[in-house]
Tab-separated table of C-alpha atoms and ligand atoms in Angstrom:
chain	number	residue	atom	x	y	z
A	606	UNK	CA	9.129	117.510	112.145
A	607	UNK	CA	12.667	117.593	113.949
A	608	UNK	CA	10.613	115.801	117.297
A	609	UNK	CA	9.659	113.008	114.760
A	610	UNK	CA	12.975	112.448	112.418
A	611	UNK	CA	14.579	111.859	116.124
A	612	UNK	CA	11.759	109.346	116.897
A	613	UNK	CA	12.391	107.599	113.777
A	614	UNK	CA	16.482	107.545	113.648
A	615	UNK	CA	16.488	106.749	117.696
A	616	UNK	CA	16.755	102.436	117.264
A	617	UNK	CA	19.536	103.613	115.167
A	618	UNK	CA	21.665	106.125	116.916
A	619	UNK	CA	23.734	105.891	120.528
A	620	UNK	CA	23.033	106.567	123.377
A	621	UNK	CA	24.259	109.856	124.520
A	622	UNK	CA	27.380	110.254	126.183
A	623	UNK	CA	27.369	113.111	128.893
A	624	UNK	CA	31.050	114.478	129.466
A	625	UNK	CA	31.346	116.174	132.969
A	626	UNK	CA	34.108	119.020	133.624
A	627	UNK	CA	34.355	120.176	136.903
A	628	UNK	CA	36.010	122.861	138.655
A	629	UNK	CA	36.997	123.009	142.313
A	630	UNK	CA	34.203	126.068	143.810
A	631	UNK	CA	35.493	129.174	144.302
A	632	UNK	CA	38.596	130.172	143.028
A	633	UNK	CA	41.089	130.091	140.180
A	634	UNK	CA	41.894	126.805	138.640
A	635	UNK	CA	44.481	125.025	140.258
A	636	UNK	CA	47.756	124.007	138.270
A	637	UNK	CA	48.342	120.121	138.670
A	638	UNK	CA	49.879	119.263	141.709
A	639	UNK	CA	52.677	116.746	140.769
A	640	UNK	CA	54.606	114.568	143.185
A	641	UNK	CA	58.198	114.952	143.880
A	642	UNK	CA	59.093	110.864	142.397
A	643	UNK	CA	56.665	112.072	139.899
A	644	UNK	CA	58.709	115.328	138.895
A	645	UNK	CA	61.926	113.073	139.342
A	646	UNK	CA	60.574	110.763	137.044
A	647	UNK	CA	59.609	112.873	134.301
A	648	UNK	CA	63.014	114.405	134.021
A	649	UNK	CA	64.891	111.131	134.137
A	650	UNK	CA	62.857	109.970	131.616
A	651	UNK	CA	63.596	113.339	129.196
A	652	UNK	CA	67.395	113.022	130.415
A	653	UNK	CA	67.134	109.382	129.289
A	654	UNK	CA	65.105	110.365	125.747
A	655	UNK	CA	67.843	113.354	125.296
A	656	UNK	CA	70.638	111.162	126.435
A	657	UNK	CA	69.666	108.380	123.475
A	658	UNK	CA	68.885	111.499	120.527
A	659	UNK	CA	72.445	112.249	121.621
A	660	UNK	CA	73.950	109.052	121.420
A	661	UNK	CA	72.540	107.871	118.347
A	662	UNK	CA	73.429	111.214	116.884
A	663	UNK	CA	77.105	110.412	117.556
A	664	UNK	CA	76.938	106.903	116.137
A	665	UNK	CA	75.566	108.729	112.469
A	666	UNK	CA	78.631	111.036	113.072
A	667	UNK	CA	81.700	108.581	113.616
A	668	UNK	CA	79.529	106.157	110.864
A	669	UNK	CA	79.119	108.633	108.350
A	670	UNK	CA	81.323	111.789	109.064
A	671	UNK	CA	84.414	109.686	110.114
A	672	UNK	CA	85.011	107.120	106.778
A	673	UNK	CA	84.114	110.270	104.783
A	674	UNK	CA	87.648	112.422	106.737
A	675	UNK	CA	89.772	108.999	106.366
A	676	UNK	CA	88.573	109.238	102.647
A	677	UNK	CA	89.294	113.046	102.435
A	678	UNK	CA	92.786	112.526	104.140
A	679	UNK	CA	93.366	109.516	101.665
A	680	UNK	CA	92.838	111.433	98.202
A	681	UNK	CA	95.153	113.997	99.644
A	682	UNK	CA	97.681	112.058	100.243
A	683	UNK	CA	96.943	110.248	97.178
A	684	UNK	CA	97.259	113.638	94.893
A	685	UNK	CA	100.355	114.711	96.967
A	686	UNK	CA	101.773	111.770	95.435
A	687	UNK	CA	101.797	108.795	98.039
A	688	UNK	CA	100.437	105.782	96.837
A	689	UNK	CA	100.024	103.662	99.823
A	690	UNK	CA	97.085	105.734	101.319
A	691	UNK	CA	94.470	103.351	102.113
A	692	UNK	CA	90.975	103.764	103.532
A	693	UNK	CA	88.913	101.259	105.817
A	694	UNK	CA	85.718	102.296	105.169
A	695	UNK	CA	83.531	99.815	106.867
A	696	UNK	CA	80.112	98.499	105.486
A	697	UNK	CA	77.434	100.228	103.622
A	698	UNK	CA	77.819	102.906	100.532
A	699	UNK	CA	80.671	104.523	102.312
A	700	UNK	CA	82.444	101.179	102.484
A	701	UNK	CA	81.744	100.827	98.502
A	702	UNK	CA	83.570	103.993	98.161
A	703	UNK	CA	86.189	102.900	100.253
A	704	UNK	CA	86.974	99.843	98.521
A	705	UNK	CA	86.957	101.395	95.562
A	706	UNK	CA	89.239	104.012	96.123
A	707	UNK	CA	91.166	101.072	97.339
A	708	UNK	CA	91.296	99.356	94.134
A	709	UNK	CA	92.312	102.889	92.707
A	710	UNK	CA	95.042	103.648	94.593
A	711	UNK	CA	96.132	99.811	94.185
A	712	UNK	CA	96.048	100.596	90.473
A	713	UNK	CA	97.993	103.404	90.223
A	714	UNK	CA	100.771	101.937	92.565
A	715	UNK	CA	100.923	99.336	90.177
A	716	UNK	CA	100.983	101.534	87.007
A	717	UNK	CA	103.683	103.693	89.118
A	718	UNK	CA	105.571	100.393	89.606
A	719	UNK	CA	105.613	99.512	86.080
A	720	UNK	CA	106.355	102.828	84.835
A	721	UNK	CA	109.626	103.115	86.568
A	722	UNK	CA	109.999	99.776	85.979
A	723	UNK	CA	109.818	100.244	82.185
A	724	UNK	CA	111.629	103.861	82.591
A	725	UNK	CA	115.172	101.627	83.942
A	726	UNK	CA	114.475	98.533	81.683
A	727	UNK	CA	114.395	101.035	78.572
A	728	UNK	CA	117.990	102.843	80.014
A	729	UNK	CA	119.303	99.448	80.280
A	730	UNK	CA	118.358	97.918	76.941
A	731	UNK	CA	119.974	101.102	75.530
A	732	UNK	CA	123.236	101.529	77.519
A	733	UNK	CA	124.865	98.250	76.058
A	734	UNK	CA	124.202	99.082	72.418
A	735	UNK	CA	125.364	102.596	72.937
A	736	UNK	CA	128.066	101.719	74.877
A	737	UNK	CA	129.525	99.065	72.660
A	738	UNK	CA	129.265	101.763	69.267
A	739	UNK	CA	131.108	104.803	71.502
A	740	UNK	CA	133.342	102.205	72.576
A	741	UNK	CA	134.706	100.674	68.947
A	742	UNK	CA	134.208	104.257	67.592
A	743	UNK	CA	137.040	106.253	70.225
A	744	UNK	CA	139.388	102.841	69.713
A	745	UNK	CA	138.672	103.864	66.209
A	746	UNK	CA	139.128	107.216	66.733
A	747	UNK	CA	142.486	106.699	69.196
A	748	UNK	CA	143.938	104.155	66.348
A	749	UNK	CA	143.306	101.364	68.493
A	750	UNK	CA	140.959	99.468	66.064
A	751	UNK	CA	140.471	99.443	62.195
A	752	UNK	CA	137.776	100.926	60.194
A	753	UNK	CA	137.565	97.785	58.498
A	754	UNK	CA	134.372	95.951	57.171
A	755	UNK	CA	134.847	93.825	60.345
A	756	UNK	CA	134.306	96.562	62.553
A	757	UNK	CA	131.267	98.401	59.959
A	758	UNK	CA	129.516	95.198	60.095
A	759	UNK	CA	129.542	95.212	64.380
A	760	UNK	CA	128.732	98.652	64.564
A	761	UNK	CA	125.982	98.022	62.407
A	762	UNK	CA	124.502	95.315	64.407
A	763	UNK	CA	124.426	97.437	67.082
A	764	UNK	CA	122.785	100.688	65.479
A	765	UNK	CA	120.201	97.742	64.092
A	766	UNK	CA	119.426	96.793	67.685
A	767	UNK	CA	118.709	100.371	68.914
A	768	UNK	CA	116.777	100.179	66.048
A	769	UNK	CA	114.607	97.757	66.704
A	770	UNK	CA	114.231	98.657	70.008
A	771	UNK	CA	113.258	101.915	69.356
A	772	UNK	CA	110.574	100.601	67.231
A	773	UNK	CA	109.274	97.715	69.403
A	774	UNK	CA	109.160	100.780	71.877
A	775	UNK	CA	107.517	102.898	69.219
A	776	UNK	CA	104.811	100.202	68.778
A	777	UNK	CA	104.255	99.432	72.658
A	778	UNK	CA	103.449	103.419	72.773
A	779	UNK	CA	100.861	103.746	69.654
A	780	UNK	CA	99.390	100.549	71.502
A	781	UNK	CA	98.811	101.897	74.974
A	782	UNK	CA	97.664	105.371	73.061
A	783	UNK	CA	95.256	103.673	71.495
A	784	UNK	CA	96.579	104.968	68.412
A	785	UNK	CA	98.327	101.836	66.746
A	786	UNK	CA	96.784	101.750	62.853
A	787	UNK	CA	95.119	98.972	61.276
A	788	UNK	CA	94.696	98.699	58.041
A	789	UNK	CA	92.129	95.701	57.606
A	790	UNK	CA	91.740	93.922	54.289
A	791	UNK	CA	90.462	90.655	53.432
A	792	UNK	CA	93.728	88.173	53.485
A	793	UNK	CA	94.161	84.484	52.889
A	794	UNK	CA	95.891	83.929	56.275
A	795	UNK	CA	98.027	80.425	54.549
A	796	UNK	CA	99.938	83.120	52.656
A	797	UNK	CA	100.913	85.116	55.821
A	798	UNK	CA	102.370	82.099	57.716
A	799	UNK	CA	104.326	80.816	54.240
A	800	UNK	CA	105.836	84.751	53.814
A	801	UNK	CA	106.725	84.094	57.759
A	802	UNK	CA	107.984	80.789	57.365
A	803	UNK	CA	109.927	81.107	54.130
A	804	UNK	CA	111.629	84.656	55.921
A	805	UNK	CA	112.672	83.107	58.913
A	806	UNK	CA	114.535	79.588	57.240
A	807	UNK	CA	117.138	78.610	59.265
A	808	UNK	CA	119.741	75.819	58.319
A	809	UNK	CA	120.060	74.246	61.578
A	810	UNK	CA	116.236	73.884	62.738
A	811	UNK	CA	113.268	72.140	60.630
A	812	UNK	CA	110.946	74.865	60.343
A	813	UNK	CA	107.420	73.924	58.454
A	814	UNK	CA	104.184	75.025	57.880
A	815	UNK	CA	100.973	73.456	57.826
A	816	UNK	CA	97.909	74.826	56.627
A	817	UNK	CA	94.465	74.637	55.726
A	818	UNK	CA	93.245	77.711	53.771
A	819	UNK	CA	91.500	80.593	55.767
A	820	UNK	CA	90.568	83.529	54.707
A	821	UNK	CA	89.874	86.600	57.220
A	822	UNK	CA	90.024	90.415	57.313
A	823	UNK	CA	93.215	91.646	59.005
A	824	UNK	CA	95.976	94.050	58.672
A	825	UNK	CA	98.714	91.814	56.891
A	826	UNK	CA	101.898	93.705	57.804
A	827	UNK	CA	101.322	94.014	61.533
A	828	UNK	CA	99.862	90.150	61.322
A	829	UNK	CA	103.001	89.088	59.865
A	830	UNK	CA	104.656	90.977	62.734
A	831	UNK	CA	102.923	89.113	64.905
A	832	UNK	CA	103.387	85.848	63.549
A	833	UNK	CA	106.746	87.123	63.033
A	834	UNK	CA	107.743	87.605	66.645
A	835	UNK	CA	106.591	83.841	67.790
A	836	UNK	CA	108.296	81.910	64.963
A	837	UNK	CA	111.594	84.120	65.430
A	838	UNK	CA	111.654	83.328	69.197
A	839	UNK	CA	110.515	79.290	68.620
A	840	UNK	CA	113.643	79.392	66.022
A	841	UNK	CA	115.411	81.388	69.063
A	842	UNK	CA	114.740	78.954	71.909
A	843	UNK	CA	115.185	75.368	69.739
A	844	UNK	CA	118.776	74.136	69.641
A	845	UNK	CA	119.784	72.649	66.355
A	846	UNK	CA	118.224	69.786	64.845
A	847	UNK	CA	115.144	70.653	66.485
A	848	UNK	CA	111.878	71.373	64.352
A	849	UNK	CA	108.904	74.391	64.823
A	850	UNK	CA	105.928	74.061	63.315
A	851	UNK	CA	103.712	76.650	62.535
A	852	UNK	CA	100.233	75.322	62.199
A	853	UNK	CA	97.174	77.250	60.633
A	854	UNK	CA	93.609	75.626	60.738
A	855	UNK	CA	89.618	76.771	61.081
A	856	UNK	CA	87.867	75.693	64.879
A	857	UNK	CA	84.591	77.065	65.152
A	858	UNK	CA	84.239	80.524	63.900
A	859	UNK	CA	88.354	81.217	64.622
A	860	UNK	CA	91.285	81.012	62.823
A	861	UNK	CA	93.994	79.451	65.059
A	862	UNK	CA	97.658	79.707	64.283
A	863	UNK	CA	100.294	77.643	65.980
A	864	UNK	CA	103.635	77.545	66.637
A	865	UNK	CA	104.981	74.536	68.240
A	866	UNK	CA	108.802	74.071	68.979
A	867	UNK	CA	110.700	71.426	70.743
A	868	UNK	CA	113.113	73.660	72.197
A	869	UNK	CA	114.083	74.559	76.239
A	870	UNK	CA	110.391	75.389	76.572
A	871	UNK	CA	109.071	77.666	79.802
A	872	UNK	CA	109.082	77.043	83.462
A	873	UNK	CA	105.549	76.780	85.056
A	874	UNK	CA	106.183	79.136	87.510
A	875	UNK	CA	107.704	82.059	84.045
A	876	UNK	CA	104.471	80.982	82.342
A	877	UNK	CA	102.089	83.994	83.456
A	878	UNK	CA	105.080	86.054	82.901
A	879	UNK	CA	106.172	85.933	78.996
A	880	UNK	CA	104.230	88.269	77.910
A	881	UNK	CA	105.027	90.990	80.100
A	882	UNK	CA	107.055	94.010	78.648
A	883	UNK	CA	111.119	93.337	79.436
A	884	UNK	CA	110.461	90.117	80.785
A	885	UNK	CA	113.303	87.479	79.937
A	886	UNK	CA	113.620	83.937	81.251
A	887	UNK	CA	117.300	84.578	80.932
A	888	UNK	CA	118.121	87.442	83.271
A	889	UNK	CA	121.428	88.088	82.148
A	890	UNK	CA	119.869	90.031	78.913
A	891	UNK	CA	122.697	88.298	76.781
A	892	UNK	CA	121.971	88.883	73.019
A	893	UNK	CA	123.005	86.209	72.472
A	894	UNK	CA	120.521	84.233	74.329
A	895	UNK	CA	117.114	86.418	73.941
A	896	UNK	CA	116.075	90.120	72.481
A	897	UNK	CA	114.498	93.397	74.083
A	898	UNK	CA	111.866	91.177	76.023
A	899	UNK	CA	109.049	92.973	74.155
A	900	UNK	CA	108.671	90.816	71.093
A	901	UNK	CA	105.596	88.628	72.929
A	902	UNK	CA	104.368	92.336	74.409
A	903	UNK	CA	103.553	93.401	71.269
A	904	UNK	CA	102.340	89.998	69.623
A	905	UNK	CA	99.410	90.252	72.307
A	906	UNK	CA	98.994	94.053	71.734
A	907	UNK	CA	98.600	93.388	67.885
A	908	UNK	CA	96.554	90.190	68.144
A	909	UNK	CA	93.764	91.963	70.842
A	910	UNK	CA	94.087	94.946	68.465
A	911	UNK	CA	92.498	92.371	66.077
A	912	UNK	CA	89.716	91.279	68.323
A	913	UNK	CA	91.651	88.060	68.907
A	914	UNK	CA	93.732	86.355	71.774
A	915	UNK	CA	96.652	84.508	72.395
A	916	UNK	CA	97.919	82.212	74.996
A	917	UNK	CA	100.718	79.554	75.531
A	918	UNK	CA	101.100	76.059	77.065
A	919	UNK	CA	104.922	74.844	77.523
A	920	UNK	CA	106.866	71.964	78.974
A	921	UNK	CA	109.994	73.065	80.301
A	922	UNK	CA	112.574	70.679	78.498
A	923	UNK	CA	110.372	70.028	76.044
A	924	UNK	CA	109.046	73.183	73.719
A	925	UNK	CA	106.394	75.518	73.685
A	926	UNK	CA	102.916	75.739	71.926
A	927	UNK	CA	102.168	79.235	70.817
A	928	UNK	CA	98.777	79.670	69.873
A	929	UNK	CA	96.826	82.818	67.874
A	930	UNK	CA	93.305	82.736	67.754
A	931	UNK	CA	91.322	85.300	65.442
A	932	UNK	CA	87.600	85.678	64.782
A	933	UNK	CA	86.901	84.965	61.084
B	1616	ADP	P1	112.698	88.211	73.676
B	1616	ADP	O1	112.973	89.330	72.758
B	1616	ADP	O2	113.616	88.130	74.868
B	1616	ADP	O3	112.549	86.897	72.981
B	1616	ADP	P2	109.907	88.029	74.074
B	1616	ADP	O4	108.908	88.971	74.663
B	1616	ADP	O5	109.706	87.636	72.664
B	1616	ADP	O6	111.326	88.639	74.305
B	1616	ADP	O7	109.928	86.756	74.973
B	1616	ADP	C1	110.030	86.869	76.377
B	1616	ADP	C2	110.697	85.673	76.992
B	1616	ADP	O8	109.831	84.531	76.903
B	1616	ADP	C3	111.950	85.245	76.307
B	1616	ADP	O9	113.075	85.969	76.758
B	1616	ADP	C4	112.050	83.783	76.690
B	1616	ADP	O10	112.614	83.650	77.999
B	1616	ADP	C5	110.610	83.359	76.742
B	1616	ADP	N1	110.188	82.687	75.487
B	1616	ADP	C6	109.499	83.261	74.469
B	1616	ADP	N2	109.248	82.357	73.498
B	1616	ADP	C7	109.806	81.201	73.892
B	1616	ADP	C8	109.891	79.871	73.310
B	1616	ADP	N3	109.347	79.572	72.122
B	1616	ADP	N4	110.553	78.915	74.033
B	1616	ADP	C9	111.090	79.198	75.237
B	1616	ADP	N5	111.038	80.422	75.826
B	1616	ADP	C10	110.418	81.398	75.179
């Protein structure tokens, strides 16, 4: 049976392969005899294979182990207080990093900046107030000056100016805490710019309103604060017989509110600027001339805090186009 399956399978099947092992006669089996250039070549070809492992395990070290101690050294620094650590991380993830921790540091240099900034702005605003109420009060006191209803009225102006100061302040804070109130109802926004309009009146500018009626859902004090703050510097910044208009009209699905003057208007290059907290075309911080330099500061704050935006386009010489937009 086996003699005739192989029979039949045979035009199928290989030929057979016959695999000789021989053995010198007599004797053990002999190790293989190598060459000496044979020898030398085999080890300068493991000294070359050990040589690269080794070289391309140094490149993974100073690639990955070396951005990764500039980073450690960095955030150090960083939490020891220096803000000018910076990392050059290279390319890949580690770069990422890098650059990010970049941006970070970048960020809180800037926030650092600004916080001192604000921290000597804030002494300043306060000094000449204060100063001017000790002042009038130890002439007072030394019977250098008379408690009369002259003198009342100045040292109330003063105490009104630390006032509002402290409140603009007080605002600026609840803002950046996240913790500045709204108290949305539904309004009919042609109200809040006649209330505006009809409080700010002033004899020697033409100040007008013209409106369309809109109706949204805001918080009508701190709208009217806002609104507030752009008439009261366009009335501010117009000489007499000038005229600010305060415009209020539907585009799209906003409510835009305008407030145009034709007073000294705003340098190109102050333009980015007027929004910023303590920031004052006029550097000399008269009163006379301008206010804390947070009255636009906390326009924007209160406008964003209403979903909305606002922005400003100026000719210096000219006047100034102040413009709210809300979504309805
Ligand atoms: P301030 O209390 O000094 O008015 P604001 O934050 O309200 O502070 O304004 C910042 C600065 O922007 C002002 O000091 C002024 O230089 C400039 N500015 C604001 N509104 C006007 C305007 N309508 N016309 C010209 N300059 C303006």
């Amino acid at each position: 049976m086996d003699s005739a399956r192989r029979e039949l399978l045979r035009p199928y099947v290989a030929q057979f392969a016959h695999l000789f092992v021989t053995e010198p006669t007599g004797g053990e089996p002999q190790a293989i005899d190598l060459s000496t250039t044979g020898t030398t070549r085999i080890t300068l070809v493991a000294l070359g294979i050990l040589a690269l492992a080794g070289f391309a395990s140094w490149l993974t070290a100073t690639q990955l182990v070396r951005p990764i101690r500039a980073l450690t050294a960095a955030t150090k620094r960083t939490a020891e207080g220096d803000r000018t650590a910076r990392v050059d991380g290279g390319a890949g993830e580690i770069g990422e990093l890098a650059k990010s921790f970049n941006a970070m540091s970048e960020k809180l240099a800037e926030t650092e900046r600004q916080r001192q900034a604000m921290v000597s702005d804030v002494a300043h605003e306060l000094r000449t107030p204060l100063g001017n109420i000790t002042g009038w009060l130890e002439a007072t006191q030394d019977g250098l000056a008379e408690p009369d209803p002259h003198l009342i009225d100045m040292l109330l102006e003063e105490s009104l100016l630390l006032q509002r100061l402290v409140d603009d302040l007080h605002d600026l804070a609840q803002a950046d805490a996240g913790t500045l109130r709204l108290h949305p109802e539904p309004i009919a926004l042609d109200d809040v710019v006649d209330q505006v309009v009809n409080a700010q009146q002033n004899r020697e500018i033409l100040l007008r309103a013209e409106t369309a009626p809109v109706h949204i859902s805001a918080d009508p004090v701190r709208l009217r604060q806002a609104l507030g703050n752009l008439v009261a510097n366009a009335v501010r910044y117009t000489p007499p017989g000038g005229e600010v208009v305060v415009k209020l009209f539907q585009e799209q699905d906003n409510a835009i509110l305008e407030v145009t003057d034709t007073g000294t208007g705003i340098a190109p290059d102050d333009l980015p600027h007027v929004f910023d907290r303590f920031w004052r075309a006029d550097k000399s911080r008269s009163r006379r001339t301008g206010g804390s330099g947070l009255g636009l500061a906390i326009t924007r704050h209160l406008v964003e805090a209403h979903g909305g935006t606002v922005s400003v386009t100026s000719t210096l010489g000219a006047g100034s186009t102040f413009r709210i937009s809300l979504p309805l």
